Amino acid sequence: MGVPSVPLLTKFKSAKKLGIPAHEFEILVKSGTITPRVHDKFGERFGADDLERVYQAGVRRVLKEAVERYRVMLQEQKKRMMVLLSSVYSHQKIISVN
């Protein structure tokens, strides 16, 4: 495996580079705005060029969009869970009647 062409930063160094707290950076990751380049013994590491792209686009604006995307993802996940739970519940009722 070759040497990466861009420097790789840990989650905390990445958040510091963007000037935001680590929990806000975590939202960028969970929403898919920034994806880790490498998973290794140090955890997830991110490309400096990806961080630069976010910085140039405006960190607060990108973060606001990421929060909205993450909220939608959670709502969809909740809907899927409710459908799954209702199907399990109805299946249990059928079994208990028989």
PDB file of C-alpha atoms in Angstrom:
ATOM      1  CA  MET A   1       0.000   0.000   0.000  1.00  0.00           C
ATOM      2  CA  GLY A   2       1.397   3.381  -0.954  1.00  0.00           C
ATOM      3  CA  VAL A   3       1.698   6.547   1.060  1.00  0.00           C
ATOM      4  CA  PRO A   4      -1.516   8.625   0.977  1.00  0.00           C
ATOM      5  CA  SER A   5      -1.257  11.732  -1.182  1.00  0.00           C
ATOM      6  CA  VAL A   6      -2.956  13.927   1.426  1.00  0.00           C
ATOM      7  CA  PRO A   7      -2.283  14.177   5.143  1.00  0.00           C
ATOM      8  CA  LEU A   8      -4.686  12.148   7.260  1.00  0.00           C
ATOM      9  CA  LEU A   9      -6.014  13.628  10.478  1.00  0.00           C
ATOM     10  CA  THR A  10      -7.791  12.062  13.433  1.00  0.00           C
ATOM     11  CA  LYS A  11     -11.337  13.078  14.287  1.00  0.00           C
ATOM     12  CA  PHE A  12     -10.231  15.509  17.005  1.00  0.00           C
ATOM     13  CA  LYS A  13      -7.527  17.134  14.886  1.00  0.00           C
ATOM     14  CA  SER A  14     -10.009  17.404  12.018  1.00  0.00           C
ATOM     15  CA  ALA A  15     -12.569  19.126  14.237  1.00  0.00           C
ATOM     16  CA  LYS A  16      -9.882  21.482  15.527  1.00  0.00           C
ATOM     17  CA  LYS A  17      -8.786  22.300  11.971  1.00  0.00           C
ATOM     18  CA  LEU A  18     -12.382  23.234  11.068  1.00  0.00           C
ATOM     19  CA  GLY A  19     -12.779  25.193  14.303  1.00  0.00           C
ATOM     20  CA  ILE A  20     -15.773  23.217  15.563  1.00  0.00           C
ATOM     21  CA  PRO A  21     -16.318  20.965  18.597  1.00  0.00           C
ATOM     22  CA  ALA A  22     -15.839  17.221  18.187  1.00  0.00           C
ATOM     23  CA  HIS A  23     -19.560  16.494  18.630  1.00  0.00           C
ATOM     24  CA  GLU A  24     -20.389  18.800  15.696  1.00  0.00           C
ATOM     25  CA  PHE A  25     -17.730  17.086  13.601  1.00  0.00           C
ATOM     26  CA  GLU A  26     -19.362  13.764  14.495  1.00  0.00           C
ATOM     27  CA  ILE A  27     -22.590  15.033  12.880  1.00  0.00           C
ATOM     28  CA  LEU A  28     -20.662  15.745   9.666  1.00  0.00           C
ATOM     29  CA  VAL A  29     -19.424  12.150   9.724  1.00  0.00           C
ATOM     30  CA  LYS A  30     -22.757  10.519  10.608  1.00  0.00           C
ATOM     31  CA  SER A  31     -24.600  12.485   7.925  1.00  0.00           C
ATOM     32  CA  GLY A  32     -22.106  11.348   5.300  1.00  0.00           C
ATOM     33  CA  THR A  33     -20.788  14.843   4.564  1.00  0.00           C
ATOM     34  CA  ILE A  34     -17.260  13.736   5.413  1.00  0.00           C
ATOM     35  CA  THR A  35     -16.210  10.114   5.137  1.00  0.00           C
ATOM     36  CA  PRO A  36     -13.126   8.610   6.739  1.00  0.00           C
ATOM     37  CA  ARG A  37     -10.279   7.763   4.387  1.00  0.00           C
ATOM     38  CA  VAL A  38      -8.666   5.159   6.634  1.00  0.00           C
ATOM     39  CA  HIS A  39      -9.754   2.920   9.509  1.00  0.00           C
ATOM     40  CA  ASP A  40      -6.708   1.752  11.414  1.00  0.00           C
ATOM     41  CA  LYS A  41      -5.474   1.227  14.961  1.00  0.00           C
ATOM     42  CA  PHE A  42      -5.797   4.978  15.558  1.00  0.00           C
ATOM     43  CA  GLY A  43      -9.472   4.933  14.573  1.00  0.00           C
ATOM     44  CA  GLU A  44     -10.962   6.872  11.709  1.00  0.00           C
ATOM     45  CA  ARG A  45      -8.739   9.336   9.895  1.00  0.00           C
ATOM     46  CA  PHE A  46      -9.869  11.982   7.453  1.00  0.00           C
ATOM     47  CA  GLY A  47      -8.279  13.569   4.408  1.00  0.00           C
ATOM     48  CA  ALA A  48      -7.130  17.170   4.724  1.00  0.00           C
ATOM     49  CA  ASP A  49      -8.492  17.924   1.240  1.00  0.00           C
ATOM     50  CA  ASP A  50     -12.007  16.870   2.346  1.00  0.00           C
ATOM     51  CA  LEU A  51     -11.740  19.205   5.315  1.00  0.00           C
ATOM     52  CA  GLU A  52     -10.559  22.012   3.050  1.00  0.00           C
ATOM     53  CA  ARG A  53     -13.598  21.473   0.813  1.00  0.00           C
ATOM     54  CA  VAL A  54     -15.925  21.820   3.824  1.00  0.00           C
ATOM     55  CA  TYR A  55     -14.025  24.871   5.060  1.00  0.00           C
ATOM     56  CA  GLN A  56     -14.244  26.595   1.670  1.00  0.00           C
ATOM     57  CA  ALA A  57     -17.982  25.878   1.423  1.00  0.00           C
ATOM     58  CA  GLY A  58     -18.557  27.447   4.830  1.00  0.00           C
ATOM     59  CA  VAL A  59     -18.405  25.267   7.909  1.00  0.00           C
ATOM     60  CA  ARG A  60     -21.611  26.562   9.523  1.00  0.00           C
ATOM     61  CA  ARG A  61     -23.668  26.234   6.336  1.00  0.00           C
ATOM     62  CA  VAL A  62     -22.372  22.724   5.656  1.00  0.00           C
ATOM     63  CA  LEU A  63     -22.981  21.771   9.285  1.00  0.00           C
ATOM     64  CA  LYS A  64     -26.548  23.095   9.126  1.00  0.00           C
ATOM     65  CA  GLU A  65     -27.228  20.988   6.009  1.00  0.00           C
ATOM     66  CA  ALA A  66     -25.601  17.962   7.652  1.00  0.00           C
ATOM     67  CA  VAL A  67     -27.799  18.316  10.733  1.00  0.00           C
ATOM     68  CA  GLU A  68     -30.906  18.382   8.537  1.00  0.00           C
ATOM     69  CA  ARG A  69     -29.717  15.337   6.552  1.00  0.00           C
ATOM     70  CA  TYR A  70     -28.941  13.493   9.781  1.00  0.00           C
ATOM     71  CA  ARG A  71     -32.370  14.366  11.198  1.00  0.00           C
ATOM     72  CA  VAL A  72     -34.062  12.974   8.074  1.00  0.00           C
ATOM     73  CA  MET A  73     -31.932   9.817   8.279  1.00  0.00           C
ATOM     74  CA  LEU A  74     -32.984   9.304  11.899  1.00  0.00           C
ATOM     75  CA  GLN A  75     -36.664   9.828  11.055  1.00  0.00           C
ATOM     76  CA  GLU A  76     -36.463   7.259   8.255  1.00  0.00           C
ATOM     77  CA  GLN A  77     -34.676   4.846  10.561  1.00  0.00           C
ATOM     78  CA  LYS A  78     -37.394   5.344  13.183  1.00  0.00           C
ATOM     79  CA  LYS A  79     -40.114   4.629  10.587  1.00  0.00           C
ATOM     80  CA  ARG A  80     -38.359   1.416   9.517  1.00  0.00           C
ATOM     81  CA  MET A  81     -38.068   0.313  13.145  1.00  0.00           C
ATOM     82  CA  MET A  82     -41.764   0.990  13.777  1.00  0.00           C
ATOM     83  CA  VAL A  83     -42.727  -1.086  10.725  1.00  0.00           C
ATOM     84  CA  LEU A  84     -40.445  -3.877  11.871  1.00  0.00           C
ATOM     85  CA  LEU A  85     -41.802  -3.782  15.419  1.00  0.00           C
ATOM     86  CA  SER A  86     -45.407  -3.759  14.245  1.00  0.00           C
ATOM     87  CA  SER A  87     -44.783  -6.755  11.981  1.00  0.00           C
ATOM     88  CA  VAL A  88     -43.117  -8.636  14.847  1.00  0.00           C
ATOM     89  CA  TYR A  89     -46.008  -7.751  17.148  1.00  0.00           C
ATOM     90  CA  SER A  90     -48.645  -8.891  14.648  1.00  0.00           C
ATOM     91  CA  HIS A  91     -46.697 -12.104  14.039  1.00  0.00           C
ATOM     92  CA  GLN A  92     -46.620 -12.786  17.788  1.00  0.00           C
ATOM     93  CA  LYS A  93     -50.387 -12.243  18.013  1.00  0.00           C
ATOM     94  CA  ILE A  94     -50.954 -14.779  15.241  1.00  0.00           C
ATOM     95  CA  ILE A  95     -48.755 -17.337  16.987  1.00  0.00           C
ATOM     96  CA  SER A  96     -50.424 -16.804  20.371  1.00  0.00           C
ATOM     97  CA  VAL A  97     -53.920 -17.274  18.870  1.00  0.00           C
ATOM     98  CA  ASN A  98     -52.958 -20.596  17.277  1.00  0.00           C
TER      99      ASN A  98
END
